[in-house]
């Protein structure tokens, strides 16, 4: 593993307000800085990282090289954006900070983020590059934002002047949907060159944990592995449970279908029994109806049977008719006697006068009353005269 001290130069100029990188250039740059700081400190616990800004009122060191990742990440919050980037001054201050590192065995590296135009000419940058090479300082350049040929030529010239045994790198990140940090993950700036960077990348790839070296922090790696295994087991159990629920649901549907079929058959059987009874009753009614129709149509067989019955009961019917006739004559004689008695009472003027006198408000001597009595007497006499000839005829 490479023991290294790194200074990261941040571009906080006015060009960082552009939104061609999501959400803007400065925020995309801050995410990439956090990513690199985590990778450097995880690759070796003795590695140190420092941060400085190259714009604003001037070059300002936010944090000197340290292994405290929390302190490094905290310094990126609340940075002010403004002014123009001073690339040469930023590289020189970073070299000076690395020169005063505590552990002189650490190799020196400067990572520069360039997201605005470079105002220096190629000769000045080449001079700075040769000075860095002389002091055994490696330089990594992340170029993003403005894409012009002049800027790329100046940065390539700076890299060529400082490069020693391919220890320095440059990455051009075009604007697009991909985040700046996602592009840097697959570059040598993130993985590093030599044993240190590749060792961290290999450990992360083998363990499946990002930014975690099992050799440096075995407890954390074990905890992450146990957590991942538990999550995998939970997902498998959930998938198995879901499959069982689907199978049970299908089985329940099949059982309900068979029960519905059985119930339908039983209902059909139960309904067929009343229908059979109704059919039997209907047959009896039809037989009776046919018999009645035959009688009404004077069927010879039926008529002969009825005549036989009438002949057998002829004597009984004759006696019954004679008794009925005698009872009718007695009733008519009683009615006639009653009618005769009523007529006699109406013909008695003295009786009628006494009855009318007993009635309140009726005067028997009134001419209208006398006329009424006289007419009633005449009607009774007429009925008696008519009745006498009829009685003589009957006799």
CSV table of C-alpha atoms in Angstrom, one decimal:
chain,number,residue,atom,x,y,z
A,1,UNK,CA,0.0,0.0,0.0
A,2,UNK,CA,1.2,3.5,-1.0
A,3,UNK,CA,1.7,5.9,1.9
A,4,UNK,CA,0.7,9.2,0.4
A,5,UNK,CA,-0.1,12.8,1.3
A,6,UNK,CA,-2.6,14.5,-1.0
A,7,UNK,CA,-3.7,18.1,-1.5
A,8,UNK,CA,-6.9,18.7,-3.4
A,9,UNK,CA,-7.3,22.1,-5.2
A,10,UNK,CA,-10.9,23.1,-5.6
A,11,UNK,CA,-12.2,25.5,-8.2
A,12,UNK,CA,-14.8,27.8,-6.6
A,13,UNK,CA,-14.8,30.5,-9.3
A,14,UNK,CA,-17.9,32.1,-10.8
A,15,UNK,CA,-17.9,29.4,-13.5
A,16,UNK,CA,-19.0,26.9,-10.9
A,17,UNK,CA,-22.6,28.3,-10.9
A,18,UNK,CA,-23.3,26.8,-14.3
A,19,UNK,CA,-25.9,24.0,-14.3
A,20,UNK,CA,-24.5,21.8,-17.1
A,21,UNK,CA,-23.5,19.3,-14.4
A,22,UNK,CA,-26.2,18.0,-12.1
A,23,UNK,CA,-27.2,19.9,-10.0
A,24,UNK,CA,-24.4,22.5,-10.7
A,25,UNK,CA,-20.7,22.4,-11.3
A,26,UNK,CA,-19.7,23.2,-7.7
A,27,UNK,CA,-21.9,20.6,-6.2
A,28,UNK,CA,-20.8,17.9,-8.6
A,29,UNK,CA,-17.2,18.9,-7.8
A,30,UNK,CA,-17.9,18.7,-4.1
A,31,UNK,CA,-19.3,15.1,-4.5
A,32,UNK,CA,-16.2,14.1,-6.4
A,33,UNK,CA,-13.9,15.6,-3.7
A,34,UNK,CA,-15.7,13.7,-1.0
A,35,UNK,CA,-15.4,10.5,-3.0
A,36,UNK,CA,-11.6,10.9,-3.5
A,37,UNK,CA,-11.0,11.8,0.1
A,38,UNK,CA,-12.8,8.7,1.3
A,39,UNK,CA,-10.9,6.5,-1.1
A,40,UNK,CA,-7.5,7.9,0.0
A,41,UNK,CA,-8.2,7.6,3.7
A,42,UNK,CA,-9.6,4.0,3.3
A,43,UNK,CA,-6.7,2.8,1.2
A,44,UNK,CA,-4.2,3.4,4.0
A,45,UNK,CA,-5.0,4.6,7.5
A,46,UNK,CA,-1.8,6.7,7.5
A,47,UNK,CA,-2.7,8.6,4.4
A,48,UNK,CA,-3.5,12.3,4.8
A,49,UNK,CA,-5.6,14.6,2.7
A,50,UNK,CA,-5.8,18.4,2.6
A,51,UNK,CA,-8.1,20.8,0.7
A,52,UNK,CA,-7.6,24.4,-0.6
A,53,UNK,CA,-9.6,26.8,-2.8
A,54,UNK,CA,-8.1,28.6,-5.8
A,55,UNK,CA,-10.7,31.4,-6.3
A,56,UNK,CA,-12.4,34.1,-4.3
A,57,UNK,CA,-10.2,36.7,-2.6
A,58,UNK,CA,-7.2,34.4,-3.1
A,59,UNK,CA,-5.9,30.9,-2.5
A,60,UNK,CA,-7.1,29.6,0.9
A,61,UNK,CA,-6.2,26.4,2.7
A,62,UNK,CA,-9.3,24.9,4.2
A,63,UNK,CA,-7.6,22.0,6.0
A,64,UNK,CA,-4.0,20.9,6.1
A,65,UNK,CA,-3.2,17.2,5.3
A,66,UNK,CA,-5.0,15.1,7.9
A,67,UNK,CA,-6.4,11.6,8.2
A,68,UNK,CA,-9.6,12.8,9.9
A,69,UNK,CA,-12.2,12.2,7.2
A,70,UNK,CA,-14.9,14.1,9.1
A,71,UNK,CA,-12.8,17.2,9.2
A,72,UNK,CA,-12.1,17.0,5.5
A,73,UNK,CA,-15.7,16.6,4.5
A,74,UNK,CA,-16.9,19.4,6.9
A,75,UNK,CA,-14.6,21.9,5.3
A,76,UNK,CA,-16.5,21.6,2.0
A,77,UNK,CA,-19.7,23.0,3.5
A,78,UNK,CA,-20.4,26.7,3.2
A,79,UNK,CA,-17.8,27.6,0.6
A,80,UNK,CA,-18.3,30.9,-1.2
A,81,UNK,CA,-18.3,31.0,-5.0
A,82,UNK,CA,-16.8,34.0,-6.7
A,83,UNK,CA,-13.8,35.4,-8.5
A,84,UNK,CA,-11.5,33.7,-11.0
A,85,UNK,CA,-9.4,30.6,-10.6
A,86,UNK,CA,-5.6,31.1,-10.0
A,87,UNK,CA,-4.2,27.7,-11.1
A,88,UNK,CA,-0.5,28.5,-10.7
A,89,UNK,CA,-0.9,30.0,-7.2
A,90,UNK,CA,-3.1,27.1,-6.1
A,91,UNK,CA,-0.5,24.5,-7.2
A,92,UNK,CA,2.3,26.3,-5.6
A,93,UNK,CA,0.4,26.7,-2.2
A,94,UNK,CA,-0.5,22.9,-2.4
A,95,UNK,CA,3.2,22.1,-2.9
A,96,UNK,CA,4.2,24.2,0.0
A,97,UNK,CA,1.6,22.5,2.3
A,98,UNK,CA,2.9,19.1,1.2
A,99,UNK,CA,6.4,20.2,1.9
A,100,UNK,CA,5.5,20.8,5.6
A,101,UNK,CA,3.8,17.4,6.0
A,102,UNK,CA,4.4,15.6,9.3
A,103,UNK,CA,5.4,12.3,7.9
A,104,UNK,CA,8.2,12.8,5.4
A,105,UNK,CA,7.9,9.2,4.2
A,106,UNK,CA,4.6,10.0,2.6
A,107,UNK,CA,4.6,10.4,-1.2
A,108,UNK,CA,3.3,13.8,-2.4
A,109,UNK,CA,0.3,14.2,-4.8
A,110,UNK,CA,-1.8,17.2,-5.9
A,111,UNK,CA,-5.2,16.7,-7.4
A,112,UNK,CA,-6.5,19.8,-9.3
A,113,UNK,CA,-10.1,20.4,-10.4
A,114,UNK,CA,-10.2,22.8,-13.3
A,115,UNK,CA,-13.7,23.9,-14.4
A,116,UNK,CA,-13.0,27.4,-15.7
A,117,UNK,CA,-10.7,28.8,-18.4
A,118,UNK,CA,-6.9,28.8,-17.7
A,119,UNK,CA,-5.5,32.3,-18.1
A,120,UNK,CA,-1.8,31.3,-17.8
A,121,UNK,CA,0.2,30.5,-20.9
A,122,UNK,CA,1.9,27.1,-21.6
A,123,UNK,CA,5.4,28.3,-20.7
A,124,UNK,CA,4.4,29.3,-17.2
A,125,UNK,CA,2.5,26.0,-16.6
A,126,UNK,CA,5.5,24.0,-18.0
A,127,UNK,CA,7.8,25.8,-15.5
A,128,UNK,CA,5.5,24.9,-12.6
A,129,UNK,CA,5.4,21.3,-13.9
A,130,UNK,CA,9.1,21.0,-14.0
A,131,UNK,CA,9.4,22.3,-10.5
A,132,UNK,CA,6.9,19.7,-9.2
A,133,UNK,CA,8.8,17.0,-11.0
A,134,UNK,CA,12.0,18.1,-9.3
A,135,UNK,CA,10.4,17.9,-5.9
A,136,UNK,CA,8.8,14.4,-6.7
A,137,UNK,CA,5.3,15.7,-6.6
A,138,UNK,CA,2.7,13.8,-8.7
A,139,UNK,CA,-0.2,15.8,-10.3
A,140,UNK,CA,-3.6,14.6,-11.2
A,141,UNK,CA,-5.9,17.0,-13.3
A,142,UNK,CA,-9.7,16.8,-13.6
A,143,UNK,CA,-10.8,18.9,-16.4
A,144,UNK,CA,-14.5,19.6,-16.7
A,145,UNK,CA,-16.8,22.4,-17.7
A,146,UNK,CA,-15.4,24.6,-20.5
A,147,UNK,CA,-14.2,22.6,-23.4
A,148,UNK,CA,-11.8,24.5,-25.6
A,149,UNK,CA,-8.7,23.4,-27.4
A,150,UNK,CA,-6.5,26.1,-25.8
A,151,UNK,CA,-7.4,24.9,-22.3
A,152,UNK,CA,-6.8,21.3,-23.1
A,153,UNK,CA,-3.4,22.1,-24.7
A,154,UNK,CA,-2.3,24.1,-21.6
A,155,UNK,CA,-3.3,21.3,-19.2
A,156,UNK,CA,-1.6,18.6,-21.4
A,157,UNK,CA,1.6,20.6,-21.5
A,158,UNK,CA,1.5,20.9,-17.7
A,159,UNK,CA,0.9,17.2,-17.3
A,160,UNK,CA,3.8,16.4,-19.7
A,161,UNK,CA,6.2,18.6,-17.7
A,162,UNK,CA,5.3,17.0,-14.3
A,163,UNK,CA,4.8,13.4,-15.4
A,164,UNK,CA,7.4,10.9,-14.1
A,165,UNK,CA,6.9,7.2,-14.8
A,166,UNK,CA,3.2,7.7,-15.5
A,167,UNK,CA,2.6,8.8,-11.9
A,168,UNK,CA,0.4,11.8,-13.1
A,169,UNK,CA,-2.9,11.6,-14.9
A,170,UNK,CA,-5.5,13.8,-16.6
A,171,UNK,CA,-9.2,13.2,-17.1
A,172,UNK,CA,-11.5,15.2,-19.3
A,173,UNK,CA,-15.1,14.9,-18.1
A,174,UNK,CA,-17.7,16.2,-20.6
A,175,UNK,CA,-21.0,17.5,-19.4
A,176,UNK,CA,-23.9,15.1,-19.6
A,177,UNK,CA,-26.2,12.9,-17.5
A,178,UNK,CA,-23.4,11.1,-15.8
A,179,UNK,CA,-22.2,12.5,-12.5
A,180,UNK,CA,-18.6,13.7,-12.1
A,181,UNK,CA,-18.0,11.3,-9.3
A,182,UNK,CA,-19.3,8.4,-11.3
A,183,UNK,CA,-16.9,9.1,-14.1
A,184,UNK,CA,-13.9,9.4,-11.7
A,185,UNK,CA,-14.5,6.0,-10.1
A,186,UNK,CA,-13.2,4.1,-13.1
A,187,UNK,CA,-10.1,6.4,-13.6
A,188,UNK,CA,-6.6,6.1,-12.2
A,189,UNK,CA,-7.2,9.2,-10.2
A,190,UNK,CA,-9.6,7.2,-8.0
A,191,UNK,CA,-8.0,3.7,-8.2
A,192,UNK,CA,-4.4,5.1,-8.0
A,193,UNK,CA,-1.3,3.7,-9.5
A,194,UNK,CA,1.0,1.2,-7.8
A,195,UNK,CA,0.1,-1.1,-4.9
A,196,UNK,CA,-1.9,1.3,-2.8
A,197,UNK,CA,-4.6,2.3,-5.1
A,198,UNK,CA,-5.0,-1.0,-6.8
A,199,UNK,CA,-5.0,-2.8,-3.5
A,200,UNK,CA,-7.9,-0.7,-2.3
A,201,UNK,CA,-9.8,-1.2,-5.5
A,202,UNK,CA,-9.1,-5.0,-5.5
A,203,UNK,CA,-10.2,-5.3,-1.8
A,204,UNK,CA,-13.4,-3.3,-2.5
A,205,UNK,CA,-14.2,-5.4,-5.5
A,206,UNK,CA,-13.5,-8.7,-3.8
A,207,UNK,CA,-15.5,-7.9,-0.7
A,208,UNK,CA,-18.3,-6.2,-2.6
A,209,UNK,CA,-18.1,-3.2,-0.3
A,210,UNK,CA,-17.5,0.3,-1.6
A,211,UNK,CA,-14.9,2.3,0.3
A,212,UNK,CA,-14.3,-0.5,2.8
A,213,UNK,CA,-11.0,-2.4,3.0
A,214,UNK,CA,-11.5,-5.6,5.0
A,215,UNK,CA,-7.7,-5.7,5.8
A,216,UNK,CA,-7.9,-2.3,7.5
A,217,UNK,CA,-11.3,-2.6,9.2
A,218,UNK,CA,-12.2,-6.3,9.5
A,219,UNK,CA,-15.0,-5.6,12.0
A,220,UNK,CA,-16.8,-3.2,9.8
A,221,UNK,CA,-16.4,-5.5,6.8
A,222,UNK,CA,-17.7,-8.4,8.9
A,223,UNK,CA,-20.7,-6.3,10.0
A,224,UNK,CA,-21.5,-5.3,6.4
A,225,UNK,CA,-21.2,-8.9,5.2
A,226,UNK,CA,-23.5,-10.2,7.9
A,227,UNK,CA,-26.0,-7.4,7.2
A,228,UNK,CA,-25.9,-8.2,3.5
A,229,UNK,CA,-26.4,-11.9,4.2
A,230,UNK,CA,-29.4,-11.2,6.5
A,231,UNK,CA,-30.9,-8.9,3.8
A,232,UNK,CA,-30.4,-11.6,1.2
A,233,UNK,CA,-32.0,-14.2,3.5
A,234,UNK,CA,-34.9,-11.9,4.2
A,235,UNK,CA,-35.5,-11.3,0.5
A,236,UNK,CA,-35.3,-15.0,-0.2
A,237,UNK,CA,-37.8,-15.7,2.6
A,238,UNK,CA,-40.1,-12.9,1.3
A,239,UNK,CA,-40.0,-14.4,-2.2
A,240,UNK,CA,-40.7,-17.9,-0.9
A,241,UNK,CA,-43.6,-16.6,1.2
A,242,UNK,CA,-45.0,-14.8,-1.8
A,243,UNK,CA,-44.8,-18.0,-3.9
A,244,UNK,CA,-46.5,-20.0,-1.2
A,245,UNK,CA,-49.3,-17.5,-1.0
A,246,UNK,CA,-49.8,-17.6,-4.7
A,247,UNK,CA,-49.9,-21.4,-4.6
A,248,UNK,CA,-52.4,-21.4,-1.7
A,249,UNK,CA,-54.6,-18.9,-3.5
A,250,UNK,CA,-54.7,-21.1,-6.6
A,251,UNK,CA,-55.5,-24.2,-4.5
A,252,UNK,CA,-58.3,-22.3,-2.7
A,253,UNK,CA,-59.8,-21.3,-6.0
A,254,UNK,CA,-59.8,-24.9,-7.2
A,255,UNK,CA,-61.5,-26.1,-4.0
A,256,UNK,CA,-64.1,-23.4,-4.2
A,257,UNK,CA,-64.8,-24.4,-7.8
A,258,UNK,CA,-65.3,-28.0,-6.8
A,259,UNK,CA,-67.6,-27.0,-3.9
A,260,UNK,CA,-69.6,-24.8,-6.2
A,261,UNK,CA,-70.1,-27.8,-8.5
A,262,UNK,CA,-71.2,-30.0,-5.7
A,263,UNK,CA,-73.7,-27.4,-4.4
A,264,UNK,CA,-75.0,-27.0,-7.9
A,265,UNK,CA,-75.6,-30.7,-8.3
A,266,UNK,CA,-77.4,-30.9,-4.9
A,267,UNK,CA,-79.6,-27.9,-5.7
A,268,UNK,CA,-80.5,-29.5,-9.0
A,269,UNK,CA,-81.5,-32.7,-7.2
A,270,UNK,CA,-83.5,-30.9,-4.6
A,271,UNK,CA,-85.3,-28.9,-7.2
A,272,UNK,CA,-86.1,-32.0,-9.3
A,273,UNK,CA,-88.0,-33.6,-6.5
A,274,UNK,CA,-90.7,-30.8,-6.1
A,275,UNK,CA,-90.9,-30.7,-9.9
A,276,UNK,CA,-91.7,-34.5,-9.9
A,277,UNK,CA,-94.4,-34.0,-7.2
A,278,UNK,CA,-95.8,-31.1,-9.2
A,279,UNK,CA,-95.8,-33.2,-12.3
A,280,UNK,CA,-97.7,-36.0,-10.5
A,281,UNK,CA,-100.3,-33.6,-9.2
A,282,UNK,CA,-100.6,-32.2,-12.7
A,283,UNK,CA,-101.3,-35.6,-14.1
A,284,UNK,CA,-104.1,-36.2,-11.6
A,285,UNK,CA,-105.6,-32.8,-12.4
A,286,UNK,CA,-105.4,-33.5,-16.1
A,287,UNK,CA,-107.2,-36.8,-15.6
A,288,UNK,CA,-110.0,-35.1,-13.7
A,289,UNK,CA,-110.2,-32.4,-16.3
A,290,UNK,CA,-110.5,-34.9,-19.1
A,291,UNK,CA,-113.2,-36.6,-17.2
A,292,UNK,CA,-115.1,-33.4,-16.8
A,293,UNK,CA,-114.7,-32.5,-20.4
A,294,UNK,CA,-116.0,-35.9,-21.4
A,295,UNK,CA,-119.0,-35.4,-19.3
A,296,UNK,CA,-119.7,-32.0,-20.7
A,297,UNK,CA,-119.3,-33.3,-24.3
A,298,UNK,CA,-121.9,-36.1,-23.6
A,299,UNK,CA,-119.5,-38.9,-23.9
A,300,UNK,CA,-121.6,-42.1,-24.5
A,301,UNK,CA,-119.8,-44.2,-22.0
A,302,UNK,CA,-120.0,-41.5,-19.3
A,303,UNK,CA,-123.6,-40.7,-20.2
A,304,UNK,CA,-124.6,-44.4,-19.9
A,305,UNK,CA,-122.9,-44.5,-16.5
A,306,UNK,CA,-124.7,-41.4,-15.3
A,307,UNK,CA,-128.0,-42.8,-16.6
A,308,UNK,CA,-127.4,-46.0,-14.7
A,309,UNK,CA,-126.9,-44.1,-11.5
A,310,UNK,CA,-130.0,-42.0,-12.1
A,311,UNK,CA,-132.1,-45.1,-12.8
A,312,UNK,CA,-130.9,-46.7,-9.6
A,313,UNK,CA,-131.9,-43.7,-7.6
A,314,UNK,CA,-135.2,-42.9,-9.4
A,315,UNK,CA,-137.4,-44.0,-6.6
A,316,UNK,CA,-135.6,-42.0,-4.0
A,317,UNK,CA,-135.7,-38.9,-6.1
A,318,UNK,CA,-139.5,-39.2,-6.6
A,319,UNK,CA,-140.2,-39.3,-2.9
A,320,UNK,CA,-137.9,-36.3,-2.4
A,321,UNK,CA,-139.7,-34.3,-5.1
A,322,UNK,CA,-143.1,-35.1,-3.6
A,323,UNK,CA,-142.0,-33.9,-0.1
A,324,UNK,CA,-140.6,-30.7,-1.6
A,325,UNK,CA,-143.9,-30.0,-3.4
A,326,UNK,CA,-146.0,-30.5,-0.2
A,327,UNK,CA,-143.7,-28.2,1.8
A,328,UNK,CA,-144.1,-25.5,-0.9
A,329,UNK,CA,-147.9,-25.8,-0.9
A,330,UNK,CA,-148.0,-25.5,2.9
A,331,UNK,CA,-145.8,-22.4,2.8
A,332,UNK,CA,-148.0,-20.8,0.1
A,333,UNK,CA,-151.2,-21.6,2.1
A,334,UNK,CA,-149.7,-20.0,5.2
A,335,UNK,CA,-148.7,-16.9,3.2
A,336,UNK,CA,-152.2,-16.6,1.8
A,337,UNK,CA,-153.8,-16.9,5.3
A,338,UNK,CA,-151.5,-14.2,6.6
A,339,UNK,CA,-152.3,-12.0,3.7
A,340,UNK,CA,-156.0,-12.5,4.3
A,341,UNK,CA,-155.6,-11.5,7.9
A,342,UNK,CA,-153.8,-8.3,6.9
A,343,UNK,CA,-156.5,-7.4,4.4
A,344,UNK,CA,-159.1,-7.8,7.1
A,345,UNK,CA,-157.3,-5.5,9.4
A,346,UNK,CA,-156.9,-2.9,6.7
A,347,UNK,CA,-160.7,-3.1,5.9
A,348,UNK,CA,-161.6,-2.5,9.5
A,349,UNK,CA,-161.9,1.3,9.6
A,350,UNK,CA,-162.4,1.6,13.3
A,351,UNK,CA,-159.1,-0.3,14.0
A,352,UNK,CA,-157.2,1.9,11.5
A,353,UNK,CA,-158.7,5.1,13.0
A,354,UNK,CA,-157.6,4.1,16.5
A,355,UNK,CA,-154.1,3.3,15.3
A,356,UNK,CA,-153.8,6.6,13.4
A,357,UNK,CA,-155.2,8.5,16.4
A,358,UNK,CA,-152.5,7.0,18.6
A,359,UNK,CA,-149.7,8.3,16.3
A,360,UNK,CA,-148.4,11.8,17.2
A,361,UNK,CA,-149.3,14.6,14.7
A,362,UNK,CA,-151.7,12.5,12.6
A,363,UNK,CA,-155.4,13.5,12.4
A,364,UNK,CA,-157.7,10.6,11.5
A,365,UNK,CA,-160.3,13.1,10.3
A,366,UNK,CA,-158.0,14.6,7.7
A,367,UNK,CA,-159.4,14.2,4.2
A,368,UNK,CA,-156.1,12.9,2.8
A,369,UNK,CA,-155.9,10.2,5.5
A,370,UNK,CA,-159.5,9.2,4.8
A,371,UNK,CA,-158.8,9.0,1.1
A,372,UNK,CA,-155.7,6.8,1.8
A,373,UNK,CA,-157.7,4.4,3.9
A,374,UNK,CA,-160.4,4.2,1.3
A,375,UNK,CA,-157.9,3.3,-1.4
A,376,UNK,CA,-156.2,0.7,0.7
A,377,UNK,CA,-159.6,-0.9,1.4
A,378,UNK,CA,-160.4,-0.9,-2.3
A,379,UNK,CA,-157.0,-2.6,-3.1
A,380,UNK,CA,-157.7,-5.4,-0.5
A,381,UNK,CA,-161.1,-6.0,-1.9
A,382,UNK,CA,-159.7,-6.2,-5.5
A,383,UNK,CA,-157.1,-8.7,-4.4
A,384,UNK,CA,-159.7,-10.9,-2.8
A,385,UNK,CA,-161.9,-10.8,-5.9
A,386,UNK,CA,-158.9,-11.8,-8.1
A,387,UNK,CA,-157.9,-14.6,-5.7
A,388,UNK,CA,-161.3,-16.2,-5.6
A,389,UNK,CA,-161.3,-17.3,-9.3
A,390,UNK,CA,-157.8,-18.7,-9.0
A,391,UNK,CA,-158.8,-20.9,-6.1
A,392,UNK,CA,-161.8,-22.1,-8.0
A,393,UNK,CA,-159.6,-23.0,-10.9
A,394,UNK,CA,-157.2,-25.0,-8.7
A,395,UNK,CA,-160.1,-27.0,-7.3
